[in-house]
XYZ file of C-alpha atoms in Angstrom:
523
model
C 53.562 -54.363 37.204
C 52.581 -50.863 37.718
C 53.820 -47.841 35.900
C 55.068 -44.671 37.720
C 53.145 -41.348 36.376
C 56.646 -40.195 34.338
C 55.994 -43.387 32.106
C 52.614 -43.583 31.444
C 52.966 -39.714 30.636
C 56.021 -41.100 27.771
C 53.849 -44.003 27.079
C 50.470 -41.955 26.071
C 50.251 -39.692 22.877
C 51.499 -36.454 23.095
C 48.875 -34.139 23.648
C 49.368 -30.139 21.779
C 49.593 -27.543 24.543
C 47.124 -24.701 23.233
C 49.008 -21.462 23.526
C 46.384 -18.655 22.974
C 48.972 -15.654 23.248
C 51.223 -17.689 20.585
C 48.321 -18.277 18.167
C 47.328 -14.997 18.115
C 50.582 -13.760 17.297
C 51.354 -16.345 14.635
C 47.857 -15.279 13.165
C 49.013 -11.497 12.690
C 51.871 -12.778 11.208
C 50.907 -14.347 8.175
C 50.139 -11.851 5.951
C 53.899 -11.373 6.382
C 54.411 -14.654 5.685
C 52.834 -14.683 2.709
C 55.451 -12.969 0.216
C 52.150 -11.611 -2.260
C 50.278 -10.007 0.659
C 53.825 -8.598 3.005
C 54.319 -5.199 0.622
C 51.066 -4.190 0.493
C 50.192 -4.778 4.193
C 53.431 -3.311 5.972
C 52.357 0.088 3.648
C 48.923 -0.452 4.466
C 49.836 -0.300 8.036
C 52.779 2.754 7.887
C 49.898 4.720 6.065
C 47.344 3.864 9.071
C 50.263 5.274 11.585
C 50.724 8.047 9.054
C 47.131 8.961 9.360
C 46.563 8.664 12.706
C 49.527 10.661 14.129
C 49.472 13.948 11.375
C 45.277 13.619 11.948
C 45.306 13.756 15.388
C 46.640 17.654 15.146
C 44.187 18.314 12.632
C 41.424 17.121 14.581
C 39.369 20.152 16.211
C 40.225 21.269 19.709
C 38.545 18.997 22.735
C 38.473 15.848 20.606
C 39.878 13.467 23.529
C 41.596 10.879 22.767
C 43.501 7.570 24.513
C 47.003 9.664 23.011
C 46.671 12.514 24.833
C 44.474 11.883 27.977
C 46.376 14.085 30.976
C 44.025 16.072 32.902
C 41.256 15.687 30.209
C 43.393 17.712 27.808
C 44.026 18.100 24.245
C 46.391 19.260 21.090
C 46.032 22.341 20.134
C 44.422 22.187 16.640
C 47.126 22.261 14.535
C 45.606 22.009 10.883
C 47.673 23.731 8.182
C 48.286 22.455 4.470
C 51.121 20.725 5.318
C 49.468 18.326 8.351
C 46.854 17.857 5.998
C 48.404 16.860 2.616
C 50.539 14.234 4.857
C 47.440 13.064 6.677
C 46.157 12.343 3.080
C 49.254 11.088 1.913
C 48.558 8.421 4.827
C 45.193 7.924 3.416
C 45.856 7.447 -0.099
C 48.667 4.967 1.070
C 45.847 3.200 2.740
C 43.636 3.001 -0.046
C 46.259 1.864 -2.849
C 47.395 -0.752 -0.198
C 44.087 -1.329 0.055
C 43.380 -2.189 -3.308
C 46.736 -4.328 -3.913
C 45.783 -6.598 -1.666
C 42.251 -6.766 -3.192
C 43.981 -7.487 -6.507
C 46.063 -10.297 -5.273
C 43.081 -12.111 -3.406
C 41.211 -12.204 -6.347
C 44.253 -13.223 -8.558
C 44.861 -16.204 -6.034
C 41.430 -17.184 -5.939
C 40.738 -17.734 -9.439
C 44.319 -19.492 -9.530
C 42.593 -22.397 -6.863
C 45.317 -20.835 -4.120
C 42.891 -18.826 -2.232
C 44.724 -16.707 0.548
C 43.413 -17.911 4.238
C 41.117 -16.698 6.094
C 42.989 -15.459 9.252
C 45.345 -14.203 6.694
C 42.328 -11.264 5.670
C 41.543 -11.359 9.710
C 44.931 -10.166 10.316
C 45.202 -7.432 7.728
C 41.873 -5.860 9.384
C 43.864 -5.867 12.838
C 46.551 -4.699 11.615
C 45.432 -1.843 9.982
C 42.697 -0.842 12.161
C 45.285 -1.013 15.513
C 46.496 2.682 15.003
C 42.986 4.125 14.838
C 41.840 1.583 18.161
C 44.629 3.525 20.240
C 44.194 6.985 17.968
C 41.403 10.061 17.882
C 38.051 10.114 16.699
C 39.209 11.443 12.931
C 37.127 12.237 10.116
C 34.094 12.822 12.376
C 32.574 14.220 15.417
C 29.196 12.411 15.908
C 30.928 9.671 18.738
C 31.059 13.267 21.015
C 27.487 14.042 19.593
C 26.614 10.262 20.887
C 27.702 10.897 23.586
C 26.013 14.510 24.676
C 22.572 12.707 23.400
C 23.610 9.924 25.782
C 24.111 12.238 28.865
C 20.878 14.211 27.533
C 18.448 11.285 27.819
C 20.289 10.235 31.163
C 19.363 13.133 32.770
C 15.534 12.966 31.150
C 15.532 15.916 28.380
C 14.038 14.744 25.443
C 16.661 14.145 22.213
C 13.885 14.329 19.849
C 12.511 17.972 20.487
C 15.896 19.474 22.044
C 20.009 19.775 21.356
C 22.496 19.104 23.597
C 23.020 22.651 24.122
C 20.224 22.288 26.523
C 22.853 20.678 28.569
C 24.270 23.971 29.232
C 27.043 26.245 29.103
C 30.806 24.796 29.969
C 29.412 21.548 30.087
C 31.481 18.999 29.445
C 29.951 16.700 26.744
C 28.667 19.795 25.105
C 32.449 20.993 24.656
C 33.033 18.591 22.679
C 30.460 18.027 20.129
C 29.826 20.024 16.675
C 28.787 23.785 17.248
C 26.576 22.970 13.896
C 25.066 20.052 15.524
C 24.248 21.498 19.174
C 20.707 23.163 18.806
C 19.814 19.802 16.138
C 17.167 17.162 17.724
C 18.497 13.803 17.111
C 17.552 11.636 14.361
C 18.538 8.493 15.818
C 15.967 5.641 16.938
C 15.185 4.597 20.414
C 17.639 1.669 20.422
C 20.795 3.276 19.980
C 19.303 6.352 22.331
C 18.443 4.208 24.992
C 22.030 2.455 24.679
C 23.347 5.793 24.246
C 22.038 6.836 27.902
C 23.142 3.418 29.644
C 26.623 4.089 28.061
C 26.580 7.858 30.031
C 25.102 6.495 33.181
C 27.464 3.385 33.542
C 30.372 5.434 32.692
C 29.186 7.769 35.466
C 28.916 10.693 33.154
C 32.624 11.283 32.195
C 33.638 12.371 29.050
C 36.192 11.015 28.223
C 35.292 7.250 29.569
C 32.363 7.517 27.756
C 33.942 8.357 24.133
C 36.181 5.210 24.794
C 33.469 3.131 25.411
C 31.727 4.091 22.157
C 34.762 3.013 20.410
C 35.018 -0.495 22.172
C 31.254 -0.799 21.208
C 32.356 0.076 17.470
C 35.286 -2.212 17.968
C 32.691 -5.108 18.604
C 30.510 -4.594 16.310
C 32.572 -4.790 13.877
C 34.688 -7.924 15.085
C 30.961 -9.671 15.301
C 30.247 -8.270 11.501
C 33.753 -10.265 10.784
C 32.577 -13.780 12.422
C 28.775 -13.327 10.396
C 30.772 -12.711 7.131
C 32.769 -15.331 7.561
C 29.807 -17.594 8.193
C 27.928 -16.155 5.706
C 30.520 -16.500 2.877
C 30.756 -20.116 3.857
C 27.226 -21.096 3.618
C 26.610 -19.566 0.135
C 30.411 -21.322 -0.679
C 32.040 -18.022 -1.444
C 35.925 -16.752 -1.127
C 35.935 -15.599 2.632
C 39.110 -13.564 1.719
C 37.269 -11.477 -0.782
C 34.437 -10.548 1.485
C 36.377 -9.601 4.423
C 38.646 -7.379 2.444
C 36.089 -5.258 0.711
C 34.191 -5.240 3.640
C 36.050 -5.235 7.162
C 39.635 -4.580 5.763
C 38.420 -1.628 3.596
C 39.655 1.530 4.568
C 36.168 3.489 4.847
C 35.214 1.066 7.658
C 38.483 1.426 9.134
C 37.903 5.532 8.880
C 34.376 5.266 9.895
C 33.677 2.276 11.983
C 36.495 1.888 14.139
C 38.304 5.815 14.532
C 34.881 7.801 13.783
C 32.668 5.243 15.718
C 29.691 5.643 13.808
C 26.607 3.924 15.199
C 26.474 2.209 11.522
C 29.056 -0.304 13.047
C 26.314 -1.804 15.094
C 23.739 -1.238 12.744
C 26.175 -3.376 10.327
C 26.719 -6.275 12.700
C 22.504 -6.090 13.733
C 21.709 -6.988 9.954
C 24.109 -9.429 9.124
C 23.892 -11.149 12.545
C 20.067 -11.231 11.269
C 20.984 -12.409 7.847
C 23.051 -15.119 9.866
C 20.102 -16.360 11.937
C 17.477 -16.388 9.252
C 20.068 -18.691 6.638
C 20.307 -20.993 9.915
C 16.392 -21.473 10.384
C 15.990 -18.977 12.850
C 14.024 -16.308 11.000
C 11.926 -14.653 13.747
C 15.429 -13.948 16.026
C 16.819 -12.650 12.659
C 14.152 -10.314 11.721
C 14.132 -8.913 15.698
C 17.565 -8.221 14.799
C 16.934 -6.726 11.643
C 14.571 -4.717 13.029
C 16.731 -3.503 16.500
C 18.973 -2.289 13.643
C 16.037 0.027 11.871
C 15.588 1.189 15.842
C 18.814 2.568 15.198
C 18.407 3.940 11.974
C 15.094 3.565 9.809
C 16.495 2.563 6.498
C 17.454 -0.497 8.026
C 14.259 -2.094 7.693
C 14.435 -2.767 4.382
C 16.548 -5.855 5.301
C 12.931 -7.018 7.584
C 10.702 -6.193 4.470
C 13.495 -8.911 2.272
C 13.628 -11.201 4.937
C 9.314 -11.633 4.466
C 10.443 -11.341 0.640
C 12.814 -14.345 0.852
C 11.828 -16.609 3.691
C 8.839 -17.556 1.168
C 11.202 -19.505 -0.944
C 12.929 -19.274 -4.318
C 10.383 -20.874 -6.089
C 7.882 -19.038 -4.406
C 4.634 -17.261 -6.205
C 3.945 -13.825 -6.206
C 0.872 -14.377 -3.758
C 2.805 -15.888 -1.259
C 6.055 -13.706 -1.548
C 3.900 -10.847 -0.477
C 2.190 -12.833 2.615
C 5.482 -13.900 3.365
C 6.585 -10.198 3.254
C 3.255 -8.568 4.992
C 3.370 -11.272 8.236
C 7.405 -10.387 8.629
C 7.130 -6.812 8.434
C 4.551 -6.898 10.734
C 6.897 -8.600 13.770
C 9.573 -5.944 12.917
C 6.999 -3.411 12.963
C 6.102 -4.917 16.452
C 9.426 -5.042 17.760
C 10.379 -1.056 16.575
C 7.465 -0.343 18.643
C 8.057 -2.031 21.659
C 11.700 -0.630 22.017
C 10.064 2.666 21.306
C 7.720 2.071 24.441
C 10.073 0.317 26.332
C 13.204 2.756 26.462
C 10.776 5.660 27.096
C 11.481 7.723 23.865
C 8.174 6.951 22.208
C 8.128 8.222 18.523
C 9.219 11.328 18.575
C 12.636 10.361 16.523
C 10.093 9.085 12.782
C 9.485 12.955 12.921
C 12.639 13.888 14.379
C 14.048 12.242 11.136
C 12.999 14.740 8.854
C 15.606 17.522 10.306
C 18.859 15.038 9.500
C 22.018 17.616 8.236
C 20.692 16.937 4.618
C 21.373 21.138 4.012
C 25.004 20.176 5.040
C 25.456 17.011 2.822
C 26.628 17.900 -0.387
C 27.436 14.447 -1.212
C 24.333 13.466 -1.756
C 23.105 13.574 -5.224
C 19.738 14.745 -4.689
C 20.840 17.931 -2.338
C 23.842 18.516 -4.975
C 21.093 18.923 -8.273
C 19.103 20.991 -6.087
C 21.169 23.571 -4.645
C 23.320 23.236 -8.734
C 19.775 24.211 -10.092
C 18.931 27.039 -7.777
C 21.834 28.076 -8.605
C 21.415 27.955 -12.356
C 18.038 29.350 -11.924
C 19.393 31.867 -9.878
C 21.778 33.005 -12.905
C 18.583 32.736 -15.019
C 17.036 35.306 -13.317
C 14.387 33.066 -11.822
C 15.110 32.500 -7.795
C 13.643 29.855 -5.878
C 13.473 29.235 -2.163
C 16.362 26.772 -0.938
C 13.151 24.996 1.637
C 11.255 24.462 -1.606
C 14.114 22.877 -3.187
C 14.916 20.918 -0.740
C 11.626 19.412 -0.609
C 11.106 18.670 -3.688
C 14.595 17.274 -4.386
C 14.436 14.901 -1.391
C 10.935 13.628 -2.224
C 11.995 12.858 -5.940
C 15.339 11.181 -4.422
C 13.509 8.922 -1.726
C 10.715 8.428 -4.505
C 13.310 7.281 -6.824
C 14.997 5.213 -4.525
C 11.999 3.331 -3.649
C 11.153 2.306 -7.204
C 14.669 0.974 -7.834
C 14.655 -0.714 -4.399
C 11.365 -2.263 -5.254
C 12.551 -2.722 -8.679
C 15.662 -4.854 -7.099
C 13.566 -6.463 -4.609
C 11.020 -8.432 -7.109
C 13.886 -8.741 -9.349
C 16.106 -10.644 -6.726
C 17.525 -13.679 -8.380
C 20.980 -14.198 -6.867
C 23.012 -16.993 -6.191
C 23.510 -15.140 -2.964
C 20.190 -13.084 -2.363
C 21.546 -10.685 0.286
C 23.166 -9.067 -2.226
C 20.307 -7.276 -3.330
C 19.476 -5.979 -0.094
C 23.110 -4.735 0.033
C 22.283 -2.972 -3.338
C 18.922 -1.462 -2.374
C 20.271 -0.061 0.776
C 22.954 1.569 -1.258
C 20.190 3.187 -3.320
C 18.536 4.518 -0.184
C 21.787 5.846 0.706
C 22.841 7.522 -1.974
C 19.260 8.915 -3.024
C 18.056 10.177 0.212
C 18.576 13.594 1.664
C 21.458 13.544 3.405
C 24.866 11.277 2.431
C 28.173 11.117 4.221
C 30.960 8.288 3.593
C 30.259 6.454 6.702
C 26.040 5.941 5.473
C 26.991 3.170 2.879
C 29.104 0.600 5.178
C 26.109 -1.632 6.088
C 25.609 -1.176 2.426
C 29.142 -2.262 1.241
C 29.284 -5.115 4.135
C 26.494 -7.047 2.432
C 27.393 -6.219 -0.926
C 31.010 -8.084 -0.304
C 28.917 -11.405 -0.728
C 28.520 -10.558 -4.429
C 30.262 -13.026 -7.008
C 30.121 -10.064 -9.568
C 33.636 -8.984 -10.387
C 31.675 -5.355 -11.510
C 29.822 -4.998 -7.937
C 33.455 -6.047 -6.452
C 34.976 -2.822 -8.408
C 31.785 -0.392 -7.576
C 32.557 -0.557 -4.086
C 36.229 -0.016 -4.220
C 35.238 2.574 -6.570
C 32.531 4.185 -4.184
C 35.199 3.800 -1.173
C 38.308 5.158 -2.344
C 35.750 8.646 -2.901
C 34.285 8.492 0.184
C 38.067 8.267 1.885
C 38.891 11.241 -0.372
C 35.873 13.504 0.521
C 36.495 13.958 4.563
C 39.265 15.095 5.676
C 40.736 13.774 9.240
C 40.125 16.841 10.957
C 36.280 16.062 10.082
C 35.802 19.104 7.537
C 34.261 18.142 4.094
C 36.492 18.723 0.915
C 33.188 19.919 -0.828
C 32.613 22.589 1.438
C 37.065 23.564 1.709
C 36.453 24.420 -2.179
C 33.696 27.020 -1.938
C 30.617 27.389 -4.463
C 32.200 24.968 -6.697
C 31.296 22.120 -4.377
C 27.460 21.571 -5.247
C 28.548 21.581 -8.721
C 31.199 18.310 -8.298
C 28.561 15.238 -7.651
C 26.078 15.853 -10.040
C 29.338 16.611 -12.741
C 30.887 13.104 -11.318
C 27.110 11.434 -11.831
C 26.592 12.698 -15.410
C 30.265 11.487 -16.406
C 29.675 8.248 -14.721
C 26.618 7.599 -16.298
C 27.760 8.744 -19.725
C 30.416 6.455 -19.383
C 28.636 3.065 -17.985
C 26.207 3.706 -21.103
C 28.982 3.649 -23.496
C 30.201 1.005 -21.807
C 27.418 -0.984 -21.961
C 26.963 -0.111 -25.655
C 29.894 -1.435 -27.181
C 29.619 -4.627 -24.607
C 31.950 -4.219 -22.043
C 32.728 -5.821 -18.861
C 30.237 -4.231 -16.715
C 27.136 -6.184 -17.330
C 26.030 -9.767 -16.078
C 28.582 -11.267 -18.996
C 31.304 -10.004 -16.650
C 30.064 -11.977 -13.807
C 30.249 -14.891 -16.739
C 33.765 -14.831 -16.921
C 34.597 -15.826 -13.446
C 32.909 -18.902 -13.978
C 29.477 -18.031 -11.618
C 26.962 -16.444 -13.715
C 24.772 -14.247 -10.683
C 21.248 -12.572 -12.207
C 19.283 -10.210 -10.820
């Protein structure tokens, strides 16, 4: 007896239909499902609108942007008090969002109800949709990317000339940073020759080739989620945790997705390395490591800790440094080849050495040194701004190599990326020049820390980077005059005064805090 097809189809086991569109949508919606994480997201996300829609007519004029395309167009600036204190209002709601949700992924975790991972994936789609749709804020370097781009394109050399070489009423030139248009670029060759593929396949419009910066950004950034994830699992961490300090975190969100930065793919480069090495696939890791430092140079301290750490935990000293000499030298090897092979050659190592540090007041070294010219100044003694410059930014990168040495031979965690997170940090914040959106590879590596104190330093380090640009791209140190130099090394004296008190009378900073969650981490 044979069975017709409408039988055997009631006879067999009912098979799920897989509804991709449906998925996705239930996906965003459970962090409104979950009654702990709803509040904080829906203002998380009314900030982002908040921010996006006041910043765009703060923004400077020219700044195109998927809101206001028509005939290549743009807002008027706009920027009074009143734009701006709302655009910052939309900020800060961002940030104390932010943290609430930080809070309550760390109170469910250590309650064995850990919130789900697509639960943290949502919240970084959420909040990051209104800047994917919104203007480049807080920046202007995607439009110098993109003049840089169009520069190499057309076979001028981005390592000895500005884009102003481009020419008057350009286009591309329009757009970018009158401070930044007679600078060479201090980028590597990678991200140049990328740069120049992204002008010529966008056949040199403007404002097609912005956009495609951002989808670049967008990617990177959705790949730094999937290695985070993967990462987190192997070392048997909360994958919650990690993606919210790192991906859901408003400074990437700023930086990453609305400003662009090239640090996006620099992020997803060294943890798509990390990745690949933790798999047994070290060599493919360190090239990736290393395309990252063809981007930017301080990313090859993650190549010198790969050789540090592929030796083994129980490693000797002996062997820790062959491991370390035999790696660097295949990332060496592959920064040289892309040099060769995209035709820049390496003219951007010296190009380096011009990077906006006169402009960055952030960082601490430039702050002491312009505060004590000052003060010498006052003392009746002068001294030459070039001369203090130099020697500020040799004692900073001198200082930051120690402690990044110091941190590398030290490196005993449970999870030893961390400490590459941490030196790269110290390299940030020590080197010449410092703006917000330097520390996110920094931060992204750092969210694999079990320390509840390393947790707290970069919410702590974020919500003042947020706080320090304002959407229109001007810096708040510079809006307040010749008080501004004075306000980081003020903010590094108190904070140092206060962690040494702390750690005096035994508080929770030190590695008894890390104790307490149940994981003791050293190093």
């Amino acid at each position: 007896m044979t069975q017709t097809r409408s039988e055997a189809d009631a006879a067999s086991p009912e098979r799920p239909t897989r509804r991709p569109l449906s998925d996705a949508v239930d996906a965003l919606a459970a962090p409104f499902a979950d009654p702990g994480l709803r509040r904080p997201v829906i203002v998380g996300f009314v900030g982002a609108i908040v921010t996006v829609v006041f910043g765009a007519v703060t923004r400077p004029a020219g700044s195109l942007t998927l809101l206001y395309p028509l005939s290549g167009r743009s807002l008027p600036p706009a920027e009074n008090i009143v734009t701006v204190l709302i655009a910052m209002c939309g900020v800060g709601m961002m940030l104390a969002a932010w943290i609430a949700v930080f809070r309550e992924v760390r109170r469910r975790f250590h309650a064995d109800d850990a919130v789900r991972t697509r639960s943290a994936v949502a919240v970084w789609v959420l909040w990051s949709l209104p800047f994917v749709f919104g203007p480049a804020l807080f920046s202007r370097d995607i439009f110098s990317y993109s003049g840089q781009g169009e520069m190499v394109s057309r076979g001028y050399d981005p390592y000895t000339l500005g884009v102003r070489v481009l020419g008057q009423g350009n286009a591309y030139l329009n757009l970018v940073d009158p401070i930044w248009r007679g600078t060479p670029c201090p980028y590597g060759p990678f991200w140049l020759w990328l740069s120049s593929t992204v002008a010529s396949v966008t056949g040199h419009q403007p404002l097609v080739t912005v956009l495609l910066f951002r989808l670049i950004a967008i990617a990177s950034i959705a790949v730094s989620v999937w290695c985070l994830i993967r990462l987190s699992r192997h070392y048997g961490g909360d994958t919650a945790t990690v993606l919210v300090l790192a991906v859901c975190n408003p400074l990437t969100i700023f930086h990453a997705i609305s400003g662009a930065h090239n640090e996006a793919l620099m992020m997803a480069l060294l943890l798509l390395g990390m990745v690949l090495a933790v798999e047994g696939y070290l060599v493919p890791g360190v090239v990736a490591c290393a395309l990252a430092a063809s981007i930017k140079i301080p990313a090859f301290a993650a190549v010198v800790f790969l050789g540090w750490a592929a030796a083994g935990p129980m490693a000797s000293l002996a062997r820790r440094v062959w491991s370390t000499i035999w790696v660097s030298a295949v990332g060496l090897v592959v920064v040289a080849v892309t040099s060769v092979v995209s035709g820049l050659g390496f003219g951007w190592i010296s190009a380096i050495q011009g990077a906006g540090g006169s402009r960055s007041l952030l960082a601490p070294a430039r702050a002491f040194g312009i505060a004590a010219r000052d003060l010498s100044g006052w003392l009746g003694v002068p001294l030459w701004d070039a001369d203090v410059k130099q020697v500020t930014t040799l004692l900073g990168l001198g200082l930051a190599a120690a402690l990044s040495a110091a941190v590398l031979v030290r490196t005993k965690d449970r999870v030893p990326f961390v400490s590459l997170g941490l030196a790269l940090l110290l390299v940030s914040l020590l080197g010449p020049a410092l703006y917000p959106w330097y520390v996110l590879p920094a931060f992204a590596i750092m969210s694999l820390t079990l320390r509840e104190s390393r947790m707290w330093l970069i919410i702590v380090l974020s919500v003042v980077g947020c706080l320090v640009i304002l959407p229109s791209g001007a810096g708040v140190l510079h809006r307040i005059g010749g008080a501004g130099p004075w306000v980081i090394p003020v903010l590094v004296v108190a904070g140092g005064i206060i962690w040494y008190r702390r750690s005096r009378l035994g508080g929770g900073t030190g590695p008894g805090a890390a104790a307490s969650t149940g994981v003791v981490e050293v190093g």
